[in-house]
Amino acid sequence: MANRAGTSGTAGESPEERRGAAGSVQSVDRAVSVLETLARLGEAGVTEMSEELGVHKSTAFRILGVLESRGLVGQEKERGKYFLGAGVLRLAGAAAIRLDISQEGQPVCRALAQDTGETANIAVLDGDAAVNIMQARGAAAVTAYNWLGRRTPLHATASGKVLLAHLPRDRREALIGRKPARFTAHTLTTAAGLRAQLTAAFEDGFACSVEELEVGLNAVAAPVRAHDGGVIGAIGVSGPAYRMERARLPELAERSARAAAELSRRMGYAD
């Protein structure tokens, strides 16, 4: 619906809010342009950057200062030249890992789904949750539920428990101490109980979830490792509890562990 004045904008926003939003978007665009320029040139001073952006030197200096405070650019103090900082490498590394595991995981995920007949998923850590980045359905997976892209709680899912079990102790304890939410009567929410499950997941090489996220849904998962041995994801299967019964979970966990070993090998890990 058009505004009365004929200008575009979000309903309910004042002219000042719209101008502020437009300015924020312009600032983001200029910050990205700075990073792209430094990637192309290697290094640049404030004057050169202001010319590249078509802005005043004070504006270029302010943008560079913000990016430097976040570690995305660095400055050669003697010459005053700016260059891409280590923060960019950190972001690029995280994106590369996710891209690599998605690419290498496709055939492994499909093979696991075919092997078990259930829905296979690959998940990675996303802050305080697990996000599913790959999914394949087996012949027995008759439901149309799509887990792809969904963020799921670490304490109530098999993949989440795997990722949580392999976090550094301080970070793991901080997440456990947040009083995890209860989703079903089976959700484990006590710190002591979670620690016991995570210790078992670490030692056994797999984790299980028995109707802890949704009633009637069971799952198993195993850790995927990078070349340095660090856990970068989890792969496993989920399905209805009447078909993925408790007695069947160890067998499915073993198959998931084999798939995890194969994907880890593809990611450069040599056991």
XYZ file of C-alpha atoms in Angstrom:
271
model
C 0.000 0.000 0.000
C 1.477 3.376 -1.035
C 2.029 6.148 1.445
C -0.112 9.259 1.092
C 2.873 11.298 0.044
C 3.602 8.767 -2.667
C 6.925 7.693 -1.181
C 7.838 4.069 -0.566
C 8.419 2.679 2.907
C 7.246 0.290 5.559
C 3.800 0.971 6.943
C 3.921 2.795 10.247
C 7.442 4.167 9.781
C 7.971 7.879 10.232
C 9.975 9.873 7.626
C 12.828 10.061 10.162
C 12.803 6.272 10.612
C 12.824 5.727 6.865
C 15.743 8.095 6.439
C 17.566 6.337 9.267
C 16.960 2.924 7.719
C 18.145 4.152 4.327
C 21.270 5.581 5.944
C 21.975 2.285 7.721
C 21.664 0.336 4.481
C 23.978 2.827 2.754
C 26.530 2.439 5.542
C 26.447 -1.348 5.227
C 26.843 -1.058 1.462
C 29.858 1.217 1.873
C 31.435 -1.094 4.467
C 31.108 -4.043 2.092
C 32.584 -1.903 -0.700
C 35.582 -1.152 1.532
C 36.213 -4.863 2.070
C 35.833 -5.609 -1.633
C 38.200 -2.750 -2.521
C 40.852 -3.956 -0.086
C 40.471 -7.497 -1.458
C 41.108 -6.111 -4.952
C 43.902 -3.645 -4.163
C 45.583 -5.413 -1.281
C 45.913 -2.186 0.704
C 44.724 1.405 0.506
C 44.917 4.656 2.450
C 42.032 6.839 3.571
C 42.364 9.217 0.588
C 42.429 6.376 -1.903
C 39.476 4.696 -0.227
C 37.421 7.900 -0.195
C 38.002 8.235 -3.932
C 36.997 4.626 -4.525
C 33.784 5.097 -2.538
C 33.050 8.593 -3.756
C 32.713 9.945 -0.215
C 34.468 12.502 1.982
C 37.690 11.396 3.679
C 36.055 11.693 7.107
C 33.346 9.210 6.046
C 35.917 6.752 4.713
C 37.965 7.129 7.908
C 34.904 6.457 10.064
C 33.968 3.296 8.130
C 37.537 2.008 8.260
C 37.639 2.682 11.988
C 34.517 0.605 12.632
C 35.820 -2.267 10.508
C 39.178 -2.101 12.277
C 37.487 -2.273 15.689
C 35.833 -5.532 14.595
C 39.072 -7.003 13.285
C 37.890 -6.977 9.672
C 40.628 -4.578 8.558
C 44.062 -3.774 9.923
C 46.317 -0.761 9.517
C 49.990 -0.419 8.769
C 50.727 2.264 11.360
C 53.883 3.594 9.699
C 52.340 4.176 6.268
C 48.704 4.533 7.279
C 47.576 1.931 4.744
C 44.672 -0.405 5.533
C 44.429 -4.080 4.621
C 42.037 -6.976 5.258
C 42.232 -8.202 8.836
C 42.192 -11.613 10.452
C 38.463 -11.266 11.140
C 37.785 -11.750 7.450
C 39.747 -14.999 7.532
C 37.682 -16.161 10.499
C 34.434 -15.500 8.655
C 35.739 -17.024 5.445
C 36.944 -20.109 7.313
C 33.541 -20.660 8.915
C 31.801 -20.266 5.568
C 34.275 -22.583 3.857
C 33.750 -25.326 6.440
C 29.985 -25.132 6.027
C 30.297 -25.098 2.229
C 32.742 -28.006 2.216
C 30.697 -30.209 4.524
C 27.586 -29.491 2.446
C 29.341 -30.414 -0.770
C 31.165 -33.466 0.528
C 28.192 -34.573 2.608
C 25.658 -34.912 -0.200
C 26.578 -38.429 -1.354
C 27.215 -39.619 2.213
C 23.865 -38.315 3.430
C 22.020 -39.924 0.516
C 23.819 -43.224 1.081
C 22.910 -43.212 4.793
C 19.258 -42.551 3.971
C 19.273 -45.380 1.456
C 21.052 -47.706 3.880
C 18.653 -47.103 6.776
C 15.456 -46.206 4.947
C 15.041 -43.210 7.261
C 15.580 -39.466 6.913
C 19.277 -38.609 7.108
C 20.531 -35.169 8.149
C 23.797 -33.297 8.525
C 23.847 -30.553 11.147
C 26.403 -27.958 12.208
C 26.657 -25.708 15.235
C 24.989 -22.310 14.904
C 25.495 -20.385 18.119
C 23.383 -22.117 20.750
C 21.557 -24.404 18.308
C 22.143 -27.035 15.638
C 21.142 -26.125 12.087
C 20.434 -28.813 9.506
C 22.295 -28.078 6.275
C 21.685 -31.349 4.406
C 18.797 -33.816 4.230
C 17.970 -36.988 2.318
C 14.944 -39.249 2.670
C 15.067 -43.020 2.648
C 12.446 -45.363 1.245
C 10.688 -45.741 4.596
C 10.564 -41.991 5.295
C 6.980 -41.436 4.217
C 6.494 -38.141 6.062
C 7.059 -34.881 4.205
C 8.573 -33.000 7.169
C 11.507 -30.867 6.061
C 14.336 -30.340 8.580
C 16.548 -28.470 6.106
C 17.600 -25.079 7.446
C 15.807 -25.609 10.757
C 17.605 -24.588 13.965
C 17.056 -27.208 16.652
C 17.974 -27.200 20.372
C 21.247 -28.830 21.283
C 20.011 -30.645 24.388
C 16.925 -32.270 22.807
C 18.309 -33.629 19.536
C 20.832 -36.326 18.693
C 22.891 -34.047 16.438
C 22.767 -31.297 19.024
C 24.034 -33.582 21.776
C 26.945 -34.660 19.578
C 27.901 -31.044 18.900
C 27.420 -30.070 22.536
C 29.468 -33.025 23.796
C 32.504 -31.927 21.792
C 32.473 -28.246 22.727
C 35.182 -26.838 25.001
C 34.220 -27.441 28.631
C 33.599 -23.785 29.521
C 31.282 -23.199 26.600
C 29.478 -26.500 27.142
C 28.871 -25.721 30.801
C 27.603 -22.242 29.945
C 25.024 -23.709 27.569
C 23.985 -26.429 30.002
C 23.565 -23.866 32.747
C 20.911 -21.904 30.844
C 18.054 -24.097 32.087
C 17.224 -25.902 28.821
C 13.629 -25.748 27.618
C 11.307 -28.723 27.958
C 9.593 -29.837 24.736
C 8.082 -33.156 25.809
C 7.819 -35.228 28.967
C 11.016 -36.986 27.834
C 13.162 -33.855 27.435
C 16.118 -33.947 29.796
C 16.569 -30.534 31.413
C 18.732 -31.147 34.496
C 22.402 -30.232 34.296
C 23.487 -33.499 35.913
C 21.412 -35.593 33.552
C 22.674 -33.725 30.504
C 26.283 -34.066 31.614
C 25.825 -37.828 31.905
C 24.335 -38.052 28.405
C 27.049 -35.867 26.916
C 29.793 -37.926 28.566
C 28.241 -41.060 27.071
C 27.961 -39.390 23.657
C 31.626 -38.390 23.803
C 32.806 -41.843 24.858
C 30.458 -43.924 22.678
C 30.896 -41.861 19.514
C 27.175 -41.264 19.008
C 24.118 -39.768 20.663
C 20.423 -40.626 20.738
C 17.249 -38.635 21.173
C 14.134 -40.542 22.240
C 11.000 -38.427 21.869
C 12.844 -35.484 23.447
C 12.068 -32.854 20.803
C 8.755 -34.183 19.539
C 6.537 -37.002 20.761
C 6.887 -39.978 18.438
C 10.244 -38.862 16.977
C 13.552 -40.666 17.633
C 17.011 -39.947 16.244
C 20.675 -40.953 16.366
C 23.777 -39.054 15.225
C 27.575 -39.302 15.160
C 30.332 -36.655 14.952
C 31.938 -35.450 11.717
C 35.557 -34.334 12.074
C 37.776 -31.917 10.162
C 41.357 -32.619 9.131
C 42.613 -31.585 12.562
C 40.227 -33.904 14.403
C 37.901 -31.159 15.597
C 34.184 -31.909 15.402
C 32.567 -29.684 12.755
C 29.194 -31.379 12.366
C 27.004 -34.372 13.016
C 25.324 -36.842 10.697
C 22.522 -39.190 11.620
C 18.990 -40.358 10.978
C 15.587 -39.605 12.468
C 12.236 -41.270 12.156
C 9.023 -42.288 13.892
C 9.420 -44.019 17.222
C 7.240 -46.954 16.166
C 9.795 -47.775 13.459
C 12.984 -46.463 15.094
C 12.397 -48.353 18.332
C 14.850 -48.162 21.223
C 16.120 -51.647 20.442
C 17.017 -50.546 16.907
C 18.863 -47.366 17.863
C 22.309 -48.985 18.505
C 22.245 -50.507 15.012
C 21.289 -47.176 13.432
C 23.930 -45.433 15.515
C 26.561 -47.820 14.160
C 25.488 -47.069 10.598
C 25.533 -43.342 11.338
C 29.029 -43.674 12.818
C 30.221 -45.369 9.620
C 28.737 -42.527 7.575
C 30.379 -39.994 9.900
C 33.745 -41.723 9.449
C 33.347 -41.595 5.671
C 32.419 -37.910 5.681
C 35.283 -37.162 8.086
C 37.640 -38.881 5.680
C 36.304 -36.708 2.865
C 36.951 -33.660 5.070
C 40.615 -34.675 5.405
C 40.530 -36.509 8.735
C 42.765 -39.565 8.980
C 42.019 -41.676 12.046
